[in-house]
Coordinates of C-alpha atoms in Angstrom, one line a residue:
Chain Q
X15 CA -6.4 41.6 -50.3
X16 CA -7.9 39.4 -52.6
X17 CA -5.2 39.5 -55.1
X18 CA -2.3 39.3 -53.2
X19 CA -3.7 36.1 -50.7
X20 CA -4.2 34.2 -54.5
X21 CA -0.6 35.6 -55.4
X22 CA 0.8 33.6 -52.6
X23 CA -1.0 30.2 -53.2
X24 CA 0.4 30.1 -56.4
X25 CA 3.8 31.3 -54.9
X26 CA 6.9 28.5 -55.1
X27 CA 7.6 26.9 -50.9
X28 CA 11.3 27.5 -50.7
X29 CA 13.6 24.4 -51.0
X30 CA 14.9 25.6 -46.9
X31 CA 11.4 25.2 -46.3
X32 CA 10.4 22.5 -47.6
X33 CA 13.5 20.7 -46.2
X34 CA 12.9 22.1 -42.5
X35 CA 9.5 20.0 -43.2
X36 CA 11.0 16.7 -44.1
X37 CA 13.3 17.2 -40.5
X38 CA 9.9 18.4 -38.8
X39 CA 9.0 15.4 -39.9
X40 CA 11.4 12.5 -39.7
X41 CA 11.0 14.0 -35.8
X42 CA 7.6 13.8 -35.5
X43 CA 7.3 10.4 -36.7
X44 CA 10.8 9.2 -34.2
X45 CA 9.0 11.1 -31.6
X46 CA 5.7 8.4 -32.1
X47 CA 7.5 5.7 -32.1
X48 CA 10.2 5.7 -29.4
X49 CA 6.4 7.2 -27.5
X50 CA 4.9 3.3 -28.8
X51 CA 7.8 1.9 -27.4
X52 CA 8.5 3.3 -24.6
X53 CA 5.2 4.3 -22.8
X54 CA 3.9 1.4 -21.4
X55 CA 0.6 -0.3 -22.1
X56 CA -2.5 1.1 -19.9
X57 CA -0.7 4.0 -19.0
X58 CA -2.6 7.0 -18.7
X59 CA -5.8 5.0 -18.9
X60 CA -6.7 6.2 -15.3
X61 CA -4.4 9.0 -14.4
X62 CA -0.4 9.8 -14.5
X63 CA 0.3 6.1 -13.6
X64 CA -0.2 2.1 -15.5
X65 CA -3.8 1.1 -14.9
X66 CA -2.8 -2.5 -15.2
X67 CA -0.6 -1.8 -12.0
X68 CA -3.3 -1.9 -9.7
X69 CA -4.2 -5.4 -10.9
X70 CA -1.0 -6.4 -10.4
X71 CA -1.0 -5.4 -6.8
X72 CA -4.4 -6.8 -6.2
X73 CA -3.0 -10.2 -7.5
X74 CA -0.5 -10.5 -4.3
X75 CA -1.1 -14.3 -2.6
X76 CA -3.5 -14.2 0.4
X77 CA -2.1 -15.8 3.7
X78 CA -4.8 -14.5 6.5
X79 CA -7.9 -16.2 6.0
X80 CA -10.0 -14.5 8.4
X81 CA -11.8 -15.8 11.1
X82 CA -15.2 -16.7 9.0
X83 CA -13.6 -18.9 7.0
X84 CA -12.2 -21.0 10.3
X85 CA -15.7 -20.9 11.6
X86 CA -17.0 -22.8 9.0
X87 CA -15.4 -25.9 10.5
X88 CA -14.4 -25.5 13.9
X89 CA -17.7 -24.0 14.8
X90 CA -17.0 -25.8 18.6
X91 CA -14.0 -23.6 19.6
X92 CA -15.9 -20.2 17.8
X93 CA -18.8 -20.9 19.6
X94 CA -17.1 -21.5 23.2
X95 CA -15.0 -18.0 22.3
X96 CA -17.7 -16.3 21.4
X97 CA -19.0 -15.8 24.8
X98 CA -15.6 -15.5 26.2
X99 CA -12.6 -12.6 27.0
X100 CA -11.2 -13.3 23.5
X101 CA -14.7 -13.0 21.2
X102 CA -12.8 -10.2 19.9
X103 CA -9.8 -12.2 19.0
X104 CA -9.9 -13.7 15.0
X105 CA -8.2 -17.1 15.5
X106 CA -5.2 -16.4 13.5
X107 CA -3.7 -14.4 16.3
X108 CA -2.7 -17.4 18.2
X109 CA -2.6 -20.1 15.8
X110 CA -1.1 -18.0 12.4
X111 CA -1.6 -17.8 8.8
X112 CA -3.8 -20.1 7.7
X113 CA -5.2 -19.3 4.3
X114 CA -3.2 -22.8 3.0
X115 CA -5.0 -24.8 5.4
X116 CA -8.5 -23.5 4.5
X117 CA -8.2 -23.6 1.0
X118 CA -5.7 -26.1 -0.4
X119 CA -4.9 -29.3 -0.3
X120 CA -1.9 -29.6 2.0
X121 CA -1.2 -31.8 5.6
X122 CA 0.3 -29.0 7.6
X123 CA -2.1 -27.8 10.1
X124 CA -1.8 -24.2 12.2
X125 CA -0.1 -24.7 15.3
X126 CA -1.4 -25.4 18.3
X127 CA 1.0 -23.0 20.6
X128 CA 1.8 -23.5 24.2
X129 CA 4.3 -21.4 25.5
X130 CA 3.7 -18.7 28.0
X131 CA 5.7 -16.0 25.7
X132 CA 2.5 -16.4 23.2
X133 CA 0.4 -15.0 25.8
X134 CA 2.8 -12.8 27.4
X135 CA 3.2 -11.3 24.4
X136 CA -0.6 -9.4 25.2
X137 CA -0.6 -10.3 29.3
X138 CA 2.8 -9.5 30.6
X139 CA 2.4 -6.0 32.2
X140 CA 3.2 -2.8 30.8
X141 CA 2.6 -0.1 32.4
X142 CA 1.9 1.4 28.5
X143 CA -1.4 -1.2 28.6
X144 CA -4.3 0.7 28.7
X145 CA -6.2 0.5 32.0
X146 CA -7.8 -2.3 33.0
X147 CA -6.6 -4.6 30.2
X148 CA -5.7 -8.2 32.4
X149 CA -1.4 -7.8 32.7
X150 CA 0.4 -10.4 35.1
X151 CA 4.0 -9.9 36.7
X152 CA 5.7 -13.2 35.0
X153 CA 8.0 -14.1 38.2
X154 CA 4.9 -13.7 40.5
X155 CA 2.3 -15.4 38.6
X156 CA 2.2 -19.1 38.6
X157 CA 6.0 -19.6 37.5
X158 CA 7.0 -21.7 34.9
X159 CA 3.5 -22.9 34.9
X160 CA 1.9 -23.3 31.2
X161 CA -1.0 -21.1 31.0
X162 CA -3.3 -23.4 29.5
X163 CA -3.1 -25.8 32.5
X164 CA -5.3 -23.4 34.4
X165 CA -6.7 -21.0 31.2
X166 CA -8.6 -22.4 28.2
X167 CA -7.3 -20.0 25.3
X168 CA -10.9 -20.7 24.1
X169 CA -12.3 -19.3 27.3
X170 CA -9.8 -17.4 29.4
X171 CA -11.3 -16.3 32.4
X172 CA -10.0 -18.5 35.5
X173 CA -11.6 -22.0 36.0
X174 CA -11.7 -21.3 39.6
X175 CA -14.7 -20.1 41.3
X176 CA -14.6 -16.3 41.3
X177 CA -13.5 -14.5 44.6
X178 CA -16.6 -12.7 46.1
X179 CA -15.4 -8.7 45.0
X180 CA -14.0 -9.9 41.7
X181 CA -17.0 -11.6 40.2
X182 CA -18.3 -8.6 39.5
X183 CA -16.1 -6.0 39.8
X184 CA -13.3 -7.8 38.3
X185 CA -11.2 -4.7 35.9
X186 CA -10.8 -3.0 39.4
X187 CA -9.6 -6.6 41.0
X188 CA -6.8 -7.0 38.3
X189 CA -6.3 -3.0 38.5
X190 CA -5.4 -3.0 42.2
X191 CA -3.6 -6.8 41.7
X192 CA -0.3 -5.5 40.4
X193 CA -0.6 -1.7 42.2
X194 CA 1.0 -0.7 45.2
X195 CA -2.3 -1.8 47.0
X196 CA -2.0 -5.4 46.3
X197 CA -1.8 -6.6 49.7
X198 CA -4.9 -4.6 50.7
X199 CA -7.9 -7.0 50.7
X200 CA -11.3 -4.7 49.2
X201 CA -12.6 -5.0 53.0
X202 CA -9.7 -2.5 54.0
X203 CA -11.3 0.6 52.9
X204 CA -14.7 -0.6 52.1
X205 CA -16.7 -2.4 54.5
X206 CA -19.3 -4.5 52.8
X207 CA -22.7 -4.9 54.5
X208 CA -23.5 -9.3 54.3
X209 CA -26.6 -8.4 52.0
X210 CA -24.8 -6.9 49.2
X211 CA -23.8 -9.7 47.2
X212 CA -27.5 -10.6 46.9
X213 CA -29.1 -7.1 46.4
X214 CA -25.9 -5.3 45.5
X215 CA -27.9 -1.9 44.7
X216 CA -29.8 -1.4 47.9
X217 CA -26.7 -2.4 50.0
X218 CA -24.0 -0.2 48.8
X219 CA -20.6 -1.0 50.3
X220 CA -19.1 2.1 52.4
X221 CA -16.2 4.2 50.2
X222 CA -13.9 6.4 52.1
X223 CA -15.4 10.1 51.9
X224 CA -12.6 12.1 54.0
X225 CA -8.4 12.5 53.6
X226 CA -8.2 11.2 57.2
X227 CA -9.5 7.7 56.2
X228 CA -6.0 7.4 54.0
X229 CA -4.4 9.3 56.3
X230 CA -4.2 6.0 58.8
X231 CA -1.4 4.6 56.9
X232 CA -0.3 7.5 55.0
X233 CA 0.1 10.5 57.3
X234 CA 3.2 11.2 59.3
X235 CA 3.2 9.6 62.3
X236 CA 0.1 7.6 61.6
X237 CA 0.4 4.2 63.0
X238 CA -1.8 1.8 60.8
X239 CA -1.9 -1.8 62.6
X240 CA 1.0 -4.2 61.7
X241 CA -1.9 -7.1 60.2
X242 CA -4.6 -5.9 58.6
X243 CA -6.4 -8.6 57.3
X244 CA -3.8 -11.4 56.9
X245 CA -1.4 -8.6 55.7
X246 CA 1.8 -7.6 57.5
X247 CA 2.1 -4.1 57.0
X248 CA 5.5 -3.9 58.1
X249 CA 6.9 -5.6 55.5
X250 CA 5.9 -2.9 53.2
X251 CA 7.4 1.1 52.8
X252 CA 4.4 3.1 52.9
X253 CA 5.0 6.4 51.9
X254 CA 4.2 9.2 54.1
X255 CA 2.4 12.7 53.6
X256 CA 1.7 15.3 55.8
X257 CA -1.9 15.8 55.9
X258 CA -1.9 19.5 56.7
X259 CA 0.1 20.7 54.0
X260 CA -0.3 18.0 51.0
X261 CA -3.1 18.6 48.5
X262 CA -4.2 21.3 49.7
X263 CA -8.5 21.4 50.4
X264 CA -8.1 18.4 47.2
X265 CA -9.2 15.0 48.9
X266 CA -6.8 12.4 48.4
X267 CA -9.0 10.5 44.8
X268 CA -8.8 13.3 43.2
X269 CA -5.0 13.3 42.3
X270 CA -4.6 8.9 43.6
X271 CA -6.3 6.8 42.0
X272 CA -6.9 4.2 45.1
X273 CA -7.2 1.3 43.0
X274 CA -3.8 1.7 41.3
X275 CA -2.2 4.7 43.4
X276 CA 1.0 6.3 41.5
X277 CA 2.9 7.4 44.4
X278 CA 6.4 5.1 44.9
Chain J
X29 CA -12.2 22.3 -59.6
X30 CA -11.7 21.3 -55.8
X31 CA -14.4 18.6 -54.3
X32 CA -17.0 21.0 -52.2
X33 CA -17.9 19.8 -48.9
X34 CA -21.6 18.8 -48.9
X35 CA -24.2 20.2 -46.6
X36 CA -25.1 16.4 -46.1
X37 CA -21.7 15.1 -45.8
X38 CA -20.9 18.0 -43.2
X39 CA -24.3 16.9 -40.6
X40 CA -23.2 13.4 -41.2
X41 CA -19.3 13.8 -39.8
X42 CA -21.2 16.0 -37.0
X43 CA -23.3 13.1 -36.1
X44 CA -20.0 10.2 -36.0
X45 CA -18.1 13.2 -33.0
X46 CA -20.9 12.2 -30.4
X47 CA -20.7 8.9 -31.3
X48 CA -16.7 8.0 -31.3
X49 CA -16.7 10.2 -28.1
X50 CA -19.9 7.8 -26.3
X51 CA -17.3 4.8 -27.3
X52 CA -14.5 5.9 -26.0
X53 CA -16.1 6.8 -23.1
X54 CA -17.5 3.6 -22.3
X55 CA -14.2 1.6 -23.3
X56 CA -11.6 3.8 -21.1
X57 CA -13.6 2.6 -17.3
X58 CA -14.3 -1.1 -19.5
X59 CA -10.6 -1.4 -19.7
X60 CA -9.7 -0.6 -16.2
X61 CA -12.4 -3.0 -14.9
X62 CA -10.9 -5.9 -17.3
X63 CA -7.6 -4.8 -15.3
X64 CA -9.1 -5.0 -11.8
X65 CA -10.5 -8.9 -12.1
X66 CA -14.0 -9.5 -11.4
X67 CA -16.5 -7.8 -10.4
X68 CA -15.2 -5.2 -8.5
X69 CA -15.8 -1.4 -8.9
X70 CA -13.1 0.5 -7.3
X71 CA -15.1 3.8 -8.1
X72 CA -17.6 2.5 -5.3
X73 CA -15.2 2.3 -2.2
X74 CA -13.5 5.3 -0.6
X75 CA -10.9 3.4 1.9
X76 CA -9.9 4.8 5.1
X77 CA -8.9 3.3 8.8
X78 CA -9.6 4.6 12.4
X79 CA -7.1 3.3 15.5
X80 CA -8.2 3.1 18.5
X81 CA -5.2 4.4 20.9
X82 CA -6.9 3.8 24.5
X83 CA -7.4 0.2 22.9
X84 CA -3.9 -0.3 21.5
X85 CA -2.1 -3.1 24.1
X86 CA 1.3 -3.1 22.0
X87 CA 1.4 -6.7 21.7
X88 CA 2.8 -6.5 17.9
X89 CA 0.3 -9.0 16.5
X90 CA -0.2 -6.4 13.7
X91 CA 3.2 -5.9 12.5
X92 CA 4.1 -9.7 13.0
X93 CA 0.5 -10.3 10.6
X94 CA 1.8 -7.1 7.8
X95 CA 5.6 -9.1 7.7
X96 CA 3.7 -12.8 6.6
X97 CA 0.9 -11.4 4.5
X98 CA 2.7 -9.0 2.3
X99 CA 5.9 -11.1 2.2
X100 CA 7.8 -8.0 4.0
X101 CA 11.5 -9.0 4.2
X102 CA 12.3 -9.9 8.2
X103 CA 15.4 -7.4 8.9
X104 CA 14.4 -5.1 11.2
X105 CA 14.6 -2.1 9.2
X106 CA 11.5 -3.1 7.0
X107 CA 8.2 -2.2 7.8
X108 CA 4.8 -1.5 6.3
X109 CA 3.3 -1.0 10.2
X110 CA 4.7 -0.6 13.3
X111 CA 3.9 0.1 16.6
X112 CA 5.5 3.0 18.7
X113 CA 5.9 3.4 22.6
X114 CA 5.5 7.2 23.8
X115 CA 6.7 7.3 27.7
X116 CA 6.3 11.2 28.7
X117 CA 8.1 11.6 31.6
X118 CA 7.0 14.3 34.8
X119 CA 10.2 16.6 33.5
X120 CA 8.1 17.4 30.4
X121 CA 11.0 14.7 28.4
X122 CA 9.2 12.3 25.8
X123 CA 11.0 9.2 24.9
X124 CA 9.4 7.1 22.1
X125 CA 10.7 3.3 21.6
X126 CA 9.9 0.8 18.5
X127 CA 12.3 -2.2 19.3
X128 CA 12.5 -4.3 16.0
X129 CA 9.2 -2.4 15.1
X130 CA 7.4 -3.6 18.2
X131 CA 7.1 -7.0 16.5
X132 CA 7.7 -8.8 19.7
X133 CA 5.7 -6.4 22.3
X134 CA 8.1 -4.4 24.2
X135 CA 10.6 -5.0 27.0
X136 CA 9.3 -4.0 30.6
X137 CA 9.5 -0.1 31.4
X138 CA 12.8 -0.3 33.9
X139 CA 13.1 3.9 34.6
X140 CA 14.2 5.2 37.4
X141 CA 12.7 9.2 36.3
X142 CA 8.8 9.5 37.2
X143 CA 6.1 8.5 34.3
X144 CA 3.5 11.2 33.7
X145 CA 1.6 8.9 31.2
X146 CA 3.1 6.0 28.4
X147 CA 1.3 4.6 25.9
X148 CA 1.4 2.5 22.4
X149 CA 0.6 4.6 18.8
X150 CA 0.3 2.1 16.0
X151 CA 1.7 3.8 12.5
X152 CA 1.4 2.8 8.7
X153 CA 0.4 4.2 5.5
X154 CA -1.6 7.2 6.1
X155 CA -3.0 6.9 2.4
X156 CA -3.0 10.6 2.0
X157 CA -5.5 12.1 0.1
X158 CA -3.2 14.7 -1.0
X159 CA 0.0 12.2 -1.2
X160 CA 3.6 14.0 -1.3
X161 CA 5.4 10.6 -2.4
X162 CA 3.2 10.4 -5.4
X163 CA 4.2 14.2 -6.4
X164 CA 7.8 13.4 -6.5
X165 CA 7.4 10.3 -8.4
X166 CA 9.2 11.0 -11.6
X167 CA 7.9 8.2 -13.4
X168 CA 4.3 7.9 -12.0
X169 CA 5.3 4.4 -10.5
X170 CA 3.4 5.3 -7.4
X171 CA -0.3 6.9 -7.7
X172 CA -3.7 6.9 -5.7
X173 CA -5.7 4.6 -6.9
X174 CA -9.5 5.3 -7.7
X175 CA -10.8 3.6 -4.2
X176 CA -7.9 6.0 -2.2
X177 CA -5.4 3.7 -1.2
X178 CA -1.7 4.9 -2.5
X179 CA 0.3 1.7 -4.4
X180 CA 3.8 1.4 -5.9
X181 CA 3.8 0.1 -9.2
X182 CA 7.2 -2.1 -8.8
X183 CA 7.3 -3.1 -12.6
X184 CA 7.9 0.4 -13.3
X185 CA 9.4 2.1 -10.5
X186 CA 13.5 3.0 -10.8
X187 CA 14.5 3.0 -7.3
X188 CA 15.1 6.1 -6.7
X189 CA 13.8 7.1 -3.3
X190 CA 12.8 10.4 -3.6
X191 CA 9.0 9.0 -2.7
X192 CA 11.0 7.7 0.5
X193 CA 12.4 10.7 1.6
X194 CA 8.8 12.7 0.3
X195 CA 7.1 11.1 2.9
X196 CA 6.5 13.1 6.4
X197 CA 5.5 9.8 8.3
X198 CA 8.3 7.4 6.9
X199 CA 6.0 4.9 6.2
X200 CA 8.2 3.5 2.8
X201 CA 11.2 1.7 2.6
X202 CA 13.0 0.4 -0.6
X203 CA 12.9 -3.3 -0.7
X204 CA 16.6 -4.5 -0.8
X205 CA 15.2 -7.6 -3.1
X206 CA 13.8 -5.9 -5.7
X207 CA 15.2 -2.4 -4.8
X208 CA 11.8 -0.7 -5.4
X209 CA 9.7 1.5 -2.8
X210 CA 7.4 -0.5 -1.1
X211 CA 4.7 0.1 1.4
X212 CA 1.8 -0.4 3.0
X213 CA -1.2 -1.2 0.5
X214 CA -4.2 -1.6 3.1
X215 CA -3.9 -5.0 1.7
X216 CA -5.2 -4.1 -1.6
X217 CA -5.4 -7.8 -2.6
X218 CA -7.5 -8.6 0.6
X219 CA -9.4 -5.6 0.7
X220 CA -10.5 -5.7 -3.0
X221 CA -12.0 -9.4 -2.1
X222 CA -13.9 -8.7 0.7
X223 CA -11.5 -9.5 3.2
X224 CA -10.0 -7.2 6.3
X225 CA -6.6 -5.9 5.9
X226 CA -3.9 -8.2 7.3
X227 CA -3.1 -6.3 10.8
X228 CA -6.9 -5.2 11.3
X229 CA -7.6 -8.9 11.3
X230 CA -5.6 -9.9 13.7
X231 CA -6.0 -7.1 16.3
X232 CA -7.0 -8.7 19.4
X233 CA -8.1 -5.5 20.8
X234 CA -9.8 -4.3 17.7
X235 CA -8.2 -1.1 18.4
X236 CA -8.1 -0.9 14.6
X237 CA -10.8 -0.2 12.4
X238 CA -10.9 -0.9 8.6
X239 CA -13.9 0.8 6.6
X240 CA -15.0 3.6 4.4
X241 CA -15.4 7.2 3.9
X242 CA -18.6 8.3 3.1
X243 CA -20.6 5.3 3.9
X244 CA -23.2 5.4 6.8
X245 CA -23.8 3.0 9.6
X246 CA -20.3 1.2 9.5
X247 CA -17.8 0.8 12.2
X248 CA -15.5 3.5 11.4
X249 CA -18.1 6.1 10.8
X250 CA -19.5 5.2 14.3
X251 CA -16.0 5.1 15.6
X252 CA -15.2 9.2 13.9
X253 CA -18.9 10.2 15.6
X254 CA -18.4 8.9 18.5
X255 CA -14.3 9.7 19.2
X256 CA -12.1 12.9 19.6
X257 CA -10.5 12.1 15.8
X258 CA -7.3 13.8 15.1
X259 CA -4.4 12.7 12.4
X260 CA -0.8 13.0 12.4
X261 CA 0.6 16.4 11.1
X262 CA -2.4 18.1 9.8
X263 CA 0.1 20.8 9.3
X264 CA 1.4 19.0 6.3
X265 CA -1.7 19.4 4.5
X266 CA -1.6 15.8 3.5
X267 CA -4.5 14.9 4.5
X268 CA -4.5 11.2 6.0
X269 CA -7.5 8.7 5.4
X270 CA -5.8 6.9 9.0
X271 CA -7.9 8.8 12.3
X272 CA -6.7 8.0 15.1
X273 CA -8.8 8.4 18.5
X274 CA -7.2 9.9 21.8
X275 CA -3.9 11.0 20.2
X276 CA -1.8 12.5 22.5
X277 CA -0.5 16.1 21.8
X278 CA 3.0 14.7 22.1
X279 CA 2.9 12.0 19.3
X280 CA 4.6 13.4 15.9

């Protein structure tokens, strides 16, 4: 073994060989530098991809200057929407972009927006809204009317003095305000003891407990008074059920929801 | 007579391996930081977003906010978010609208076939953790970064589209001014400086929630104890980092 390992060391490398080498070679070296040029710098460094990149896309300009930054000087308006509807509202919803006018020098200011399609753009109702979330009808409320006249932005809720039921119980108020039972006053179906409105818990209003109370306006045949309440009834299609077959044993709230009932 | 390799020399080469390993080490995360710009550690934040849907009121704020911050081009093909109407009708039929994205809320419902239920289902980036449009990258012009959020390098990226196609929620498009793939980036450059992502911002329903995974005490990790969390196509495998709340079985 020993012999023949030194026989090959001192062995002559074939001129193919050592030719093959010089090509293995001239690639090897091409192969490094087209890799130099071509491989971009930082790539690698953190994975299959140019670490320098995700500087690059942290660099982008900021536009939104988020709502802290606004409070720093307005501290009036964030202080009267703080306790209001829109707290949850940054003040670049309605007024825009304003990273340039918080942080450079420059004599445009956000606008000040008026129109009523600003707020529609949240209010106007759709039934996709979630529940409870204040919509209007456009053509029935206050038309043509700019909202700010009666709404501050600042402070949304009406400047009027609140209606006795919707003071408190006001997401069922503008529930029931654009349902089918929008004519119906909250007296209708429950009557409302004078004491309540002062101690609201020991004076519980009464709530309709059997089908037959909705049955007089909605079974067959039922005759429901023409003016109930400063409402004419007649001008309205109520729809009609037969009470012995409809439902089954169900009472009527557990399919209807009376505040905002489904049924055209 | 050959040079013989010293018992000496040999322990001190064995010493230098630890060494010039320690160094590059330390240089390779030193570089990347130099990269990043202050004093930011991405290997600290794990990004992720909750939505909200019984919050969602479809007004479009969000995708008007995505188009000014990230300089989105204003066609109506473009988008980085979006918001999506589901109506399910009583037949069992589902009809989902987007008109122009949803950027200017949504025409009134005018149907004359009964609604079962309709709602709104805000989409973007789901910044998956397993990412099928960075597999397909052929160049590695799109990756996940080291705080999870998936970016498009668009120095290096060829235009080709197969990242475009890749992706099960179509939430890239190729940017007809640079003709690169583009998409949502959770607003890296806000996000990075502290700031709330663009469309999170301005929700006026906070029906979106920015935060991170693995952190306790924060508004998304209250939000994915306290909600019925699903994500879109878990089928996929992709994994999303975007959980939504009360998701409908019919939204794809």
């Amino acid at each position: 073994m020993c012999d023949s390992g030194g026989a090959l060391r001192t062995r002559k490398i074939p001129v193919q060989v050592i030719q093959l080498g010089v090509v293995f070679l001239f690639l090897g070296v091409g192969m490094f530098l087209l890799r130099q040029r071509f491989v971009p710098e930082s790539f690698g460094d953190l994975g299959h991809y140019r670490a320098n990149a995700v500087g690059a896309v942290a660099a982008h300009p900021i536009q939104y200057a988020g709502w802290q930054v606004c409070a720093d000087c307005h501290t009036d308006e964030v202080e009267t929407k703080k306790r209001s509807y829109h707290r949850t509202l940054s003040c670049e919803v309605c007024h825009g972009a304003a990273w340039a006018h918080a942080n450079e020098e420059t004599d445009e200011t956000p606008p000040l927006p008026t129109q009523r399609s600003l707020c529609l753009q949240c209010h106007s109702y759709l039934p996709s809204r979630p529940t409870g979330f204040p919509q209007i009808v456009e053509e029935r409320h206050e038309p043509a009317k700019l909202c700010h006249t009666c709404h501050n932005p600042h402070d949304p809720a009406p400047s009027e003095t609140p209606e006795s039921c919707s003071a408190c119980h006001a997401a069922i108020v503008r529930v029931k305000a654009v349902s089918h039972h929008a004519p119906l006053d909250c007296q209708v179906c429950h009557e409302t003891p004078a004491q309540h409105s002062v101690l609201p818990r020991s004076n519980l209003p009464r709530k309709p407990f059997e089908r037959e109370f909705c049955g007089k306006c909605h079974a067959k045949g039922a005759k429901p008074p023409n003016v109930v309440r400063g409402v004419d009834l007649r001008e309205y299609d109520i729809r009609r059920i037969d009470l012995d077959t409809h439902g089954g044993t169900l009472v009527c709230w557990q399919c209807h929801y009376q505040h905002s009932p489904e049924a055209r | 007579m050959p040079k013989t390799y010293e018992r000496r020399e040999f322990l001190a080469d064995l010493a230098k391996i630890p060494c010039a390993t320690l160094l590059l080490g330390v240089t390779g995360p030193l570089q990347a930081l130099a990269s990043e710009g202050g004093d930011y550690d991405p290997t600290e934040h794990y990004y992720a977003m909750g939505i909200q849907l019984d919050k969602c009121i479809g007004c479009g704020k969000c995708v008007q906010a995505c188009k000014t911050e990230n300089d989105v081009p204003e066609e109506p093909f473009y988008f980085r978010t979006w918001v999506e109407r589901y109506i399910i009708y009583a037949d069992g039929e589902v009809r989902v609208d987007s008109p122009e994205g949803g950027i200017k809320s949504f025409p009134p419902l005018e149907e004359e076939k009964q609604i079962l239920r309709t709602f709104f289902v805000p989409k973007l980036c789901n910044h998956c953790d397993h990412p099928p449009c960075v597999q397909v990258c052929p160049v590695g012009a799109t990756f996940k970064s080291q705080d999870g959020v998936v970016l498009v390098d668009s120095d290096y990226c060829i235009g080709c589209r197969y990242c475009i196609q890749a992706c099960p929620y179509g939430a890239r498009y190729l940017d007809p001014r640079s003709k690169t793939a583009d998409k949502c980036t959770f607003c890296y450059h806000r996000i990075t400086k502290g700031l709330l992502p663009a469309c999170v911002e301005v929700c006026p329903t906070q029906a979106r929630i920015f935060g991170e995974l693995g952190k306790l005490s924060t508004p998304l990790n209250r939000m994915m104890r306290t909600s019925n969390i699903q994500v879109l196509k878990p089928h996929m495998n992709t994994e999303p980092k975007v959980f939504y709340s009360e998701l409908d079985g019919e939204v794809r």
